Short mmCIF file of C-alpha atoms in Angstrom, two decimals:
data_model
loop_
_atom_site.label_atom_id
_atom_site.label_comp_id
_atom_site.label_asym_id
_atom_site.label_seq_id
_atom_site.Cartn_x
_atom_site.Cartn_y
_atom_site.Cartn_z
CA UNK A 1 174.89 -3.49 259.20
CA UNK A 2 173.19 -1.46 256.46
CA UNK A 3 170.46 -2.79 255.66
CA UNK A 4 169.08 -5.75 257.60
CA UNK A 5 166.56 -6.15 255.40
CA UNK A 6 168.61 -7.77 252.58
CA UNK A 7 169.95 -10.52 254.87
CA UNK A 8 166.28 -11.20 255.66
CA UNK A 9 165.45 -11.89 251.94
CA UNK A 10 168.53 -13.42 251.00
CA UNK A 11 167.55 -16.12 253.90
CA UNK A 12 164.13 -16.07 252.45
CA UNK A 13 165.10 -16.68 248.91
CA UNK A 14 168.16 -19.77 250.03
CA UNK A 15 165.76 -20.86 251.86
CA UNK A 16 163.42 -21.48 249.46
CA UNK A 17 165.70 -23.10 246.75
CA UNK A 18 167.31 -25.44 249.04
CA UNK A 19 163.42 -26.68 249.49
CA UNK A 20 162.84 -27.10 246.18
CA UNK A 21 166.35 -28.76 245.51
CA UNK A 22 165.33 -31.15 248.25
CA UNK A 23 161.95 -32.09 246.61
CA UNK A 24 163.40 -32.19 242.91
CA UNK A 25 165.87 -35.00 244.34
CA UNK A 26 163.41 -36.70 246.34
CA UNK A 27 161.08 -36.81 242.64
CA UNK A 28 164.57 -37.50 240.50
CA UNK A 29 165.18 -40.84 242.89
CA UNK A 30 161.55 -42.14 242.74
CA UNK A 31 161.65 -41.56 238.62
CA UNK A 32 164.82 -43.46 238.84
CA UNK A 33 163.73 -46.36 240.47
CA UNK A 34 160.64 -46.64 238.26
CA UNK A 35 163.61 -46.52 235.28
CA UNK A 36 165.33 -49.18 236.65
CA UNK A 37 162.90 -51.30 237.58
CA UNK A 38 161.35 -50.79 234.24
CA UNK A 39 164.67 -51.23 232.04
CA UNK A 40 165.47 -54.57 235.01
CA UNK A 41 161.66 -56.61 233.69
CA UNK A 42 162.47 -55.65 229.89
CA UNK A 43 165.44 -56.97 230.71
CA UNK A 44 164.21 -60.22 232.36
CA UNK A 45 161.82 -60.65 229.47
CA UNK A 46 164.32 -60.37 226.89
CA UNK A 47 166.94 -62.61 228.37
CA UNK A 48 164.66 -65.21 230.47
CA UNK A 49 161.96 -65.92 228.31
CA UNK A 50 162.09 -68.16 225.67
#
């Protein structure tokens, strides 16, 4: 082993993207259900009320 170092930042750095990945999905699924459940009442409106 060279240079332990390296391992020691590469953990570091994976670690810190698979935390953001984590949080970016957790924010894309709560945007999505707001979408949804916007695009659902237009929906409603459009179709249901007359």
């Amino acid at each position: 082993m060279r240079h332990p170092w390296e391992h020691v930042l590469g953990m570091g750095l994976g670690a810190v993207f698979v935390n953001q990945l984590v949080k970016w999905d957790a924010q894309l699924q709560v945007d999505l259900d707001k979408m949804l459940d916007k695009s659902k009442a237009a929906n409603e409106r459009r179709y249901f009320e007359e």
